[in-house]
Amino acid sequence: MQKRVVITGIGGICGLGNDAPAIWDAMRAGRSAIGPIDNPSLHDLKVKTGCEIKQLPDHGIDRKQVVSMDRFSLLAVIAAREAMRQSGLTAHADNTYRMGAIVGIGVAGFETIEENYRAILLEGRNRAAIFTVPKVMPGAAAGQVSTPHTLS
């Protein structure tokens, strides 16, 4: 018997908008988010054009959780919260085994990798930051999305 997957909500955040409807409206209007990259933390980047998320939405995620995640995980959690709200579903002990998180990524934790590269190789620190490993794991975003809801 094949198991079925049902997409019940969609979340998104990118240079076009901070939620799925804003992104969809921008795409339908033919707008592009490609432009100058203004983020000063991108150091010596030779390419100054891209699709930057200029301002994160007010996400209300606890600071203790935020310090344990890389930016890619934070973006995934923000989008997943939107998808959960949109779905109208609530995770509880009776249904978490039927819910899950699938997060597609190319490279995990690059912001953390860059920070640690600079700290160790350029600034001479003798060790990586404490949350480096959990921040850069490829499954970090799916874990950060699943854990608060105890999703399987």
Backbone as ProteinMPNN parsed JSONL, in Angstrom:
{"seq_chain_A": "MQKRVVITGIGGICGLGNDAPAIWDAMRAGRSAIGPIDNPSLHDLKVKTGCEIKQLPDHGIDRKQVVSMDRFSLLAVIAAREAMRQSGLTAHADNTYRMGAIVGIGVAGFETIEENYRAILLEGRNRAAIFTVPKVMPGAAAGQVSTPHTLS", "coords_chain_A": {"N_chain_A": [[0.838, -1.183, 0.0], [0.605, 2.164, -0.891], [1.716, 5.064, 0.761], [0.156, 8.168, 1.228], [0.977, 11.566, 0.65], [0.047, 14.656, 1.832], [-0.116, 17.994, 1.109], [-0.733, 20.533, 3.185], [-0.408, 23.153, 3.825], [1.38, 26.112, 2.898], [4.446, 27.763, 3.149], [6.652, 30.556, 2.945], [9.64, 32.475, 2.367], [11.534, 34.955, 0.982], [13.475, 37.053, -1.225], [11.385, 38.275, -2.572], [9.26, 38.467, -0.832], [7.854, 38.157, 2.52], [6.097, 36.145, 3.097], [4.047, 33.454, 1.827], [1.737, 34.359, 0.239], [2.558, 37.017, -0.475], [4.879, 36.51, -1.923], [3.829, 34.982, -4.03], [2.086, 36.89, -5.211], [3.982, 38.796, -6.068], [5.433, 37.29, -7.934], [3.415, 36.741, -9.816], [2.972, 39.306, -10.703], [5.222, 39.71, -12.096], [7.507, 40.706, -10.92], [10.916, 41.096, -9.894], [13.345, 40.132, -7.489], [15.964, 40.508, -7.648], [18.844, 42.359, -7.143], [20.999, 45.002, -5.835], [23.159, 43.825, -3.245], [22.951, 44.611, 0.059], [23.768, 43.888, 2.578], [26.039, 44.296, 5.122], [27.428, 42.303, 6.42], [28.306, 40.494, 4.622], [30.885, 40.728, 3.979], [33.711, 40.54, 2.052], [32.604, 39.989, -0.432], [32.746, 39.466, -3.846], [30.817, 39.556, -5.825], [28.132, 41.646, -6.039], [25.455, 41.564, -6.446], [22.284, 40.106, -6.061], [19.637, 38.079, -4.668], [18.431, 39.225, -2.108], [17.132, 38.826, 1.191], [15.754, 41.417, 2.568], [14.632, 42.276, 5.021], [13.839, 40.501, 7.868], [10.745, 39.03, 8.891], [8.791, 39.849, 11.835], [9.251, 37.347, 13.913], [8.913, 36.145, 16.409], [10.249, 34.017, 17.593], [11.802, 32.288, 20.191], [14.694, 33.649, 21.699], [16.642, 31.936, 22.746], [16.306, 29.677, 21.202], [16.88, 30.693, 18.676], [19.651, 31.334, 18.785], [20.755, 28.861, 18.567], [20.552, 28.075, 15.979], [21.359, 28.207, 12.478], [21.071, 30.72, 9.91], [19.728, 29.586, 7.684], [18.168, 27.619, 8.861], [16.554, 29.185, 10.521], [15.069, 30.593, 8.593], [13.69, 28.431, 7.493], [12.134, 27.622, 9.702], [10.521, 29.893, 10.088], [9.065, 29.867, 7.645], [7.838, 27.355, 7.893], [6.213, 27.721, 10.127], [4.37, 29.487, 9.059], [3.196, 27.802, 7.147], [2.049, 25.885, 8.847], [0.166, 27.481, 10.221], [-1.428, 28.22, 8.048], [-2.437, 25.76, 7.297], [-4.202, 25.103, 9.294], [-3.93, 23.06, 11.03], [-3.126, 21.485, 14.148], [-0.48, 20.377, 16.037], [-0.444, 17.598, 18.136], [-0.246, 15.096, 20.741], [-1.692, 12.917, 19.704], [-1.508, 13.036, 16.925], [1.051, 13.587, 15.906], [2.679, 11.599, 14.869], [1.758, 11.327, 12.359], [2.539, 13.504, 11.003], [5.107, 15.469, 9.451], [8.287, 16.943, 8.556], [9.703, 18.102, 5.642], [12.54, 19.33, 4.341], [14.164, 20.835, 1.81], [17.497, 21.313, 0.899], [20.519, 22.86, -0.327], [23.183, 23.502, 0.506], [24.172, 23.353, 3.812], [24.051, 25.534, 6.648], [25.811, 27.711, 5.927], [26.345, 30.342, 6.755], [27.214, 30.011, 9.387], [29.448, 28.407, 8.923], [31.076, 30.231, 7.545], [31.394, 32.225, 9.552], [32.867, 30.788, 11.48], [35.138, 30.088, 10.017], [36.274, 32.631, 9.641], [36.711, 33.328, 12.344], [38.531, 31.351, 13.298], [40.616, 30.971, 11.33], [41.246, 33.565, 10.395], [41.076, 35.359, 12.545], [42.392, 34.075, 14.542], [41.335, 32.533, 16.658], [41.086, 29.652, 18.831], [39.236, 27.599, 18.657], [36.083, 26.325, 17.41], [32.818, 27.891, 17.473], [30.369, 27.164, 20.022], [27.833, 26.115, 19.154], [28.319, 25.223, 16.59], [28.345, 22.63, 15.238], [25.575, 21.581, 15.49], [24.365, 23.65, 14.072], [25.299, 23.499, 11.43], [24.636, 21.032, 10.388], [23.165, 19.048, 7.802], [20.524, 18.204, 8.279], [19.565, 20.047, 10.054], [17.657, 22.158, 9.701], [15.219, 20.769, 9.216], [15.049, 19.437, 11.646], [14.845, 21.624, 13.444], [12.402, 22.613, 12.653], [10.71, 20.443, 13.199], [11.056, 19.738, 15.95], [9.823, 21.62, 17.937], [7.156, 20.979, 17.56], [7.053, 18.341, 18.029], [7.112, 16.56, 15.847], [7.057, 13.607, 13.84]], "CA_chain_A": [[0.0, 0.0, 0.0], [1.35, 3.414, -0.935], [1.286, 6.109, 1.679], [-0.069, 9.427, 0.538], [1.452, 12.791, 1.275], [-0.869, 15.751, 1.567], [0.414, 19.311, 1.458], [-1.873, 21.229, 3.776], [-0.094, 24.568, 3.992], [2.605, 26.536, 2.225], [5.102, 28.92, 3.746], [7.798, 30.992, 2.162], [10.319, 33.736, 2.658], [12.618, 35.187, 0.022], [13.601, 38.457, -1.581], [10.116, 38.792, -3.085], [8.289, 38.698, 0.233], [8.038, 37.44, 3.781], [5.116, 35.075, 3.251], [3.688, 32.839, 0.545], [0.902, 35.21, -0.619], [3.345, 38.14, -1.007], [5.77, 35.948, -2.942], [2.985, 34.618, -5.166], [1.648, 38.129, -5.859], [5.143, 39.39, -6.746], [5.726, 36.477, -9.123], [2.343, 36.963, -10.8], [3.145, 40.657, -11.242], [6.45, 39.723, -12.881], [8.578, 41.423, -10.227], [12.147, 40.381, -9.57], [13.989, 40.601, -6.262], [17.398, 40.605, -7.906], [19.316, 43.736, -7.043], [22.221, 45.15, -5.046], [23.204, 43.226, -1.912], [23.308, 45.676, 0.994], [24.147, 43.328, 3.876], [27.465, 44.507, 5.383], [28.075, 41.099, 6.962], [28.785, 39.653, 3.529], [32.324, 40.996, 3.925], [34.452, 40.856, 0.833], [31.976, 39.329, -1.566], [33.045, 40.159, -5.104], [29.541, 39.752, -6.514], [27.307, 42.529, -5.208], [24.082, 41.467, -6.923], [21.661, 38.848, -5.669], [18.241, 38.131, -4.236], [18.601, 39.329, -0.659], [15.988, 39.066, 2.07], [16.158, 42.695, 3.166], [14.171, 42.399, 6.4], [13.097, 39.342, 8.364], [9.507, 39.403, 9.575], [8.784, 39.645, 13.283], [8.95, 35.92, 13.975], [8.549, 35.743, 17.762], [10.934, 32.79, 18.005], [12.578, 32.496, 21.408], [16.112, 33.929, 21.447], [17.428, 30.738, 23.071], [16.234, 28.789, 20.046], [17.527, 31.355, 17.539], [21.117, 31.247, 18.87], [21.186, 27.493, 18.271], [20.308, 27.738, 14.576], [21.906, 29.02, 11.399], [20.044, 31.492, 9.202], [18.895, 28.74, 6.817], [17.186, 26.97, 9.733], [15.605, 30.219, 10.934], [14.16, 30.82, 7.466], [12.831, 27.241, 7.397], [11.174, 27.657, 10.815], [9.557, 30.956, 9.779], [8.194, 29.374, 6.574], [7.048, 26.23, 8.413], [5.159, 28.275, 10.989], [3.337, 30.004, 8.163], [2.504, 26.638, 6.579], [1.207, 25.29, 9.903], [-0.98, 28.388, 10.419], [-2.268, 28.13, 6.855], [-3.083, 24.445, 7.247], [-5.229, 24.986, 10.32], [-3.645, 21.882, 11.846], [-2.414, 21.654, 15.406], [0.233, 19.148, 16.411], [-0.638, 17.127, 19.513], [0.247, 13.728, 20.945], [-2.437, 11.933, 18.913], [-1.321, 13.106, 15.477], [2.399, 13.954, 15.45], [3.257, 10.502, 14.087], [1.238, 11.458, 10.996], [3.041, 14.762, 10.451], [6.557, 15.506, 9.326], [8.857, 18.112, 7.883], [10.675, 17.831, 4.584], [13.195, 20.594, 4.013], [15.181, 20.639, 0.781], [18.597, 22.281, 0.991], [21.696, 22.595, -1.155], [24.325, 23.526, 1.421], [23.661, 23.701, 5.136], [24.786, 26.317, 7.621], [26.952, 28.432, 5.366], [26.648, 31.519, 7.573], [28.006, 29.521, 10.517], [30.745, 27.973, 8.384], [31.828, 31.466, 7.272], [31.757, 32.843, 10.835], [33.926, 30.004, 12.117], [36.33, 30.256, 9.183], [36.867, 33.926, 9.991], [37.165, 33.311, 13.737], [39.684, 30.467, 13.51], [41.725, 31.18, 10.397], [41.62, 34.962, 10.198], [41.201, 36.068, 13.821], [43.281, 33.314, 15.406], [40.725, 31.799, 17.784], [41.584, 28.275, 18.83], [38.179, 26.594, 18.504], [34.825, 26.748, 16.787], [31.748, 28.286, 18.387], [29.753, 26.008, 20.686], [26.711, 25.533, 18.41], [28.702, 25.036, 15.189], [27.908, 21.353, 14.656], [24.131, 21.521, 15.237], [23.95, 24.669, 13.111], [25.697, 23.202, 10.05], [24.17, 19.711, 9.941], [22.162, 19.154, 6.739], [19.183, 17.992, 8.809], [19.289, 21.031, 11.106], [16.408, 22.885, 9.457], [14.095, 19.852, 9.456], [15.004, 19.221, 13.091], [14.339, 22.834, 14.101], [10.98, 22.701, 12.319], [9.991, 19.322, 13.809], [11.195, 19.62, 17.401], [8.809, 22.291, 18.762], [5.848, 20.345, 17.363], [7.304, 16.9, 18.231], [6.704, 15.847, 14.634], [7.839, 12.432, 13.493]], "C_chain_A": [[0.881, 1.244, 0.0], [0.798, 4.389, 0.09], [1.155, 7.404, 0.893], [0.486, 10.58, 1.359], [0.502, 13.9, 0.866], [-0.208, 17.047, 2.012], [-0.768, 20.149, 1.92], [-1.644, 22.718, 3.959], [1.221, 24.876, 3.308], [3.143, 27.759, 2.952], [6.279, 29.309, 2.888], [8.381, 32.287, 2.679], [11.484, 33.846, 1.682], [12.67, 36.677, -0.285], [12.314, 39.084, -2.097], [9.102, 39.09, -1.993], [8.533, 37.819, 1.438], [6.957, 36.413, 4.069], [4.685, 34.6, 1.861], [2.786, 33.724, -0.322], [1.675, 36.384, -1.241], [4.275, 37.667, -2.119], [4.975, 35.626, -4.207], [2.534, 35.863, -5.931], [2.787, 38.775, -6.647], [5.49, 38.615, -8.013], [4.68, 36.706, -10.208], [2.453, 38.331, -11.455], [4.426, 40.778, -12.065], [7.597, 40.472, -12.23], [9.762, 40.502, -9.972], [12.726, 40.966, -8.289], [15.495, 40.736, -6.45], [17.799, 42.073, -7.909], [20.582, 43.797, -6.22], [22.088, 44.48, -3.676], [23.738, 44.288, -0.961], [23.873, 45.172, 2.314], [25.651, 43.487, 4.127], [28.179, 43.265, 5.916], [28.578, 40.165, 5.862], [30.21, 40.004, 3.12], [32.83, 41.349, 2.534], [33.878, 40.17, -0.402], [32.234, 40.134, -2.837], [31.766, 40.458, -5.895], [28.633, 40.546, -5.583], [25.844, 42.535, -5.636], [23.524, 40.11, -6.528], [20.209, 39.07, -5.3], [18.236, 38.086, -2.71], [17.257, 39.485, 0.054], [16.37, 40.295, 2.883], [15.793, 42.791, 4.642], [13.409, 41.138, 6.784], [11.805, 39.814, 9.013], [9.667, 39.227, 11.08], [8.322, 38.212, 13.516], [8.591, 35.424, 15.367], [9.192, 34.454, 18.241], [11.845, 33.125, 19.178], [14.065, 32.647, 21.089], [16.992, 32.715, 21.729], [17.414, 29.744, 21.917], [16.99, 29.389, 18.862], [19.046, 31.215, 17.594], [21.629, 29.848, 18.553], [20.963, 27.108, 16.812], [20.994, 28.715, 13.632], [20.745, 29.731, 10.7], [19.15, 30.606, 8.33], [17.837, 28.001, 7.63], [16.132, 27.966, 10.194], [14.593, 30.488, 9.822], [13.193, 29.647, 7.303], [11.763, 27.249, 8.484], [10.111, 28.725, 10.557], [8.565, 30.481, 8.715], [7.297, 28.238, 7.066], [5.932, 26.713, 9.331], [4.016, 28.834, 10.143], [2.52, 28.854, 7.577], [1.585, 25.984, 7.608], [-0.024, 26.166, 10.153], [-1.966, 28.25, 9.261], [-3.059, 26.823, 6.818], [-4.255, 24.33, 8.212], [-5.024, 23.785, 11.225], [-2.922, 22.277, 13.127], [-1.755, 20.328, 15.738], [-0.048, 18.839, 17.874], [-0.284, 15.65, 19.566], [-0.443, 12.695, 20.057], [-2.124, 11.959, 17.418], [0.107, 13.393, 15.013], [3.072, 12.839, 14.658], [2.793, 10.556, 12.632], [1.729, 12.72, 10.304], [4.554, 14.699, 10.357], [6.999, 16.774, 8.633], [9.865, 17.639, 6.85], [11.241, 19.187, 4.176], [14.297, 20.303, 3.006], [16.245, 21.724, 0.872], [19.698, 21.899, 0.017], [22.933, 22.478, -0.282], [23.808, 24.032, 2.754], [24.606, 24.617, 5.899], [25.932, 27.157, 7.116], [27.312, 29.68, 6.156], [27.532, 31.124, 8.756], [29.386, 29.066, 10.061], [31.635, 29.191, 8.147], [32.289, 32.133, 8.569], [32.914, 32.107, 11.5], [35.225, 30.045, 11.323], [37.038, 31.555, 9.568], [37.443, 33.903, 11.402], [38.457, 32.517, 13.912], [40.86, 30.841, 12.61], [42.161, 32.635, 10.249], [41.847, 35.714, 11.51], [42.042, 35.311, 14.842], [42.662, 32.647, 16.622], [41.124, 30.338, 17.691], [40.495, 27.21, 18.736], [36.922, 27.21, 17.892], [33.813, 27.13, 17.865], [30.979, 27.05, 18.862], [28.633, 25.35, 19.869], [27.048, 25.233, 16.951], [28.138, 23.754, 14.592], [26.397, 21.297, 14.47], [23.631, 22.563, 14.239], [24.233, 24.265, 11.669], [25.24, 21.839, 9.546], [23.107, 19.87, 8.848], [20.725, 18.982, 7.235], [18.76, 19.016, 9.845], [17.949, 21.735, 10.91], [15.193, 21.997, 9.72], [13.944, 19.576, 10.948], [14.433, 20.415, 13.83], [12.851, 23.039, 13.816], [10.189, 21.656, 13.099], [9.96, 19.357, 15.329], [10.115, 20.346, 18.2], [7.429, 21.64, 18.678], [5.893, 18.843, 17.636], [6.81, 16.068, 17.044], [7.61, 14.656, 14.396], [8.35, 12.587, 12.099]], "O_chain_A": [[1.802, 1.355, 0.809], [-0.414, 4.521, 0.265], [1.955, 7.689, 0.001], [0.463, 10.565, 2.59], [0.192, 14.06, -0.314], [0.21, 17.175, 3.163], [-1.683, 20.438, 1.149], [-2.587, 23.465, 4.22], [2.075, 24.002, 3.158], [2.396, 28.666, 3.319], [6.842, 28.474, 2.18], [7.709, 33.083, 3.336], [12.31, 32.941, 1.575], [11.97, 37.468, 0.347], [12.169, 40.306, -2.063], [8.182, 39.881, -2.201], [9.311, 36.867, 1.39], [6.903, 35.866, 5.17], [4.933, 35.267, 0.857], [3.039, 33.838, -1.522], [1.465, 36.708, -2.41], [4.436, 38.344, -3.134], [5.396, 35.956, -5.316], [2.592, 35.89, -7.16], [2.582, 39.247, -7.765], [5.805, 39.21, -9.043], [5.019, 36.849, -11.383], [2.079, 38.505, -12.614], [4.688, 41.823, -12.661], [8.56, 40.838, -12.904], [9.613, 39.286, -9.851], [12.605, 42.166, -8.039], [16.215, 41.046, -5.501], [17.188, 42.908, -8.576], [21.184, 42.763, -5.931], [21.041, 44.557, -3.033], [24.84, 44.803, -1.148], [24.407, 45.962, 3.094], [26.458, 42.88, 3.422], [29.406, 43.189, 5.866], [29.211, 39.15, 6.154], [30.675, 39.62, 2.046], [32.413, 42.339, 1.933], [34.621, 39.814, -1.317], [31.971, 41.335, -2.888], [31.66, 41.494, -6.552], [28.401, 40.134, -4.447], [25.08, 43.413, -5.234], [24.203, 39.09, -6.645], [19.63, 40.118, -5.585], [18.057, 37.026, -2.109], [16.364, 40.185, -0.423], [17.21, 40.219, 3.779], [16.565, 43.331, 5.434], [12.453, 40.75, 6.111], [11.772, 40.884, 9.622], [10.576, 38.534, 11.538], [7.146, 37.896, 13.338], [8.002, 34.349, 15.484], [8.72, 33.856, 19.208], [12.566, 34.122, 19.155], [14.625, 31.874, 20.311], [17.979, 32.489, 21.029], [18.402, 29.048, 21.683], [17.665, 28.668, 18.127], [19.676, 30.998, 16.559], [22.82, 29.672, 18.296], [21.16, 25.952, 16.439], [21.183, 29.889, 13.95], [19.582, 29.373, 10.887], [17.946, 30.844, 8.243], [16.728, 27.779, 7.144], [14.948, 27.635, 10.252], [13.395, 30.597, 10.083], [12.014, 29.847, 7.009], [10.608, 26.918, 8.217], [8.925, 28.484, 10.785], [7.358, 30.67, 8.866], [6.125, 28.168, 6.694], [4.828, 26.169, 9.309], [2.843, 28.669, 10.478], [1.293, 28.926, 7.519], [0.472, 25.576, 7.278], [-1.134, 25.65, 10.283], [-3.178, 28.174, 9.465], [-4.203, 26.789, 6.365], [-5.186, 23.559, 7.982], [-5.852, 23.516, 12.095], [-2.202, 23.274, 13.174], [-2.402, 19.28, 15.721], [0.089, 19.701, 18.742], [-0.049, 15.029, 18.529], [0.172, 11.692, 19.696], [-2.442, 11.003, 16.711], [0.344, 13.437, 13.806], [3.957, 13.116, 13.848], [3.377, 9.899, 11.77], [1.379, 12.978, 9.153], [5.202, 13.961, 11.099], [6.179, 17.575, 8.182], [10.771, 16.866, 7.159], [10.513, 20.071, 3.725], [15.258, 19.6, 3.319], [15.928, 22.912, 0.916], [19.793, 20.749, -0.41], [23.644, 21.474, -0.326], [23.088, 25.029, 2.811], [25.826, 24.481, 5.8], [26.937, 27.304, 7.811], [28.487, 30.042, 6.22], [28.487, 31.828, 9.084], [30.38, 29.315, 10.742], [32.812, 29.183, 8.508], [33.439, 32.559, 8.674], [33.835, 32.734, 12.024], [36.306, 30.037, 11.911], [38.249, 31.571, 9.793], [38.544, 34.405, 11.631], [39.374, 32.965, 14.599], [41.981, 31.007, 13.092], [43.337, 32.901, 10.001], [42.702, 36.597, 11.585], [42.37, 35.854, 15.897], [43.384, 32.234, 17.53], [41.457, 29.841, 16.615], [40.81, 26.019, 18.735], [36.737, 28.426, 17.865], [33.944, 26.735, 19.024], [30.948, 26.025, 18.182], [28.505, 24.126, 19.898], [26.14, 25.009, 16.151], [27.509, 23.796, 13.534], [25.953, 20.987, 13.364], [22.58, 22.375, 13.625], [23.485, 24.647, 10.769], [25.443, 21.526, 8.373], [22.24, 20.737, 8.957], [19.805, 19.564, 6.661], [17.701, 18.872, 10.456], [17.187, 21.888, 11.865], [14.243, 22.426, 10.375], [12.825, 19.492, 11.453], [13.625, 20.25, 14.744], [12.127, 23.581, 14.651], [9.108, 21.954, 13.608], [8.936, 19.037, 15.932], [9.525, 19.73, 19.087], [6.632, 21.736, 19.612], [4.884, 18.153, 17.49], [6.18, 15.024, 17.212], [8.798, 14.696, 14.716], [9.042, 11.704, 11.593]]}, "name": "protein", "num_of_chains": 1, "seq": "MQKRVVITGIGGICGLGNDAPAIWDAMRAGRSAIGPIDNPSLHDLKVKTGCEIKQLPDHGIDRKQVVSMDRFSLLAVIAAREAMRQSGLTAHADNTYRMGAIVGIGVAGFETIEENYRAILLEGRNRAAIFTVPKVMPGAAAGQVSTPHTLS"}
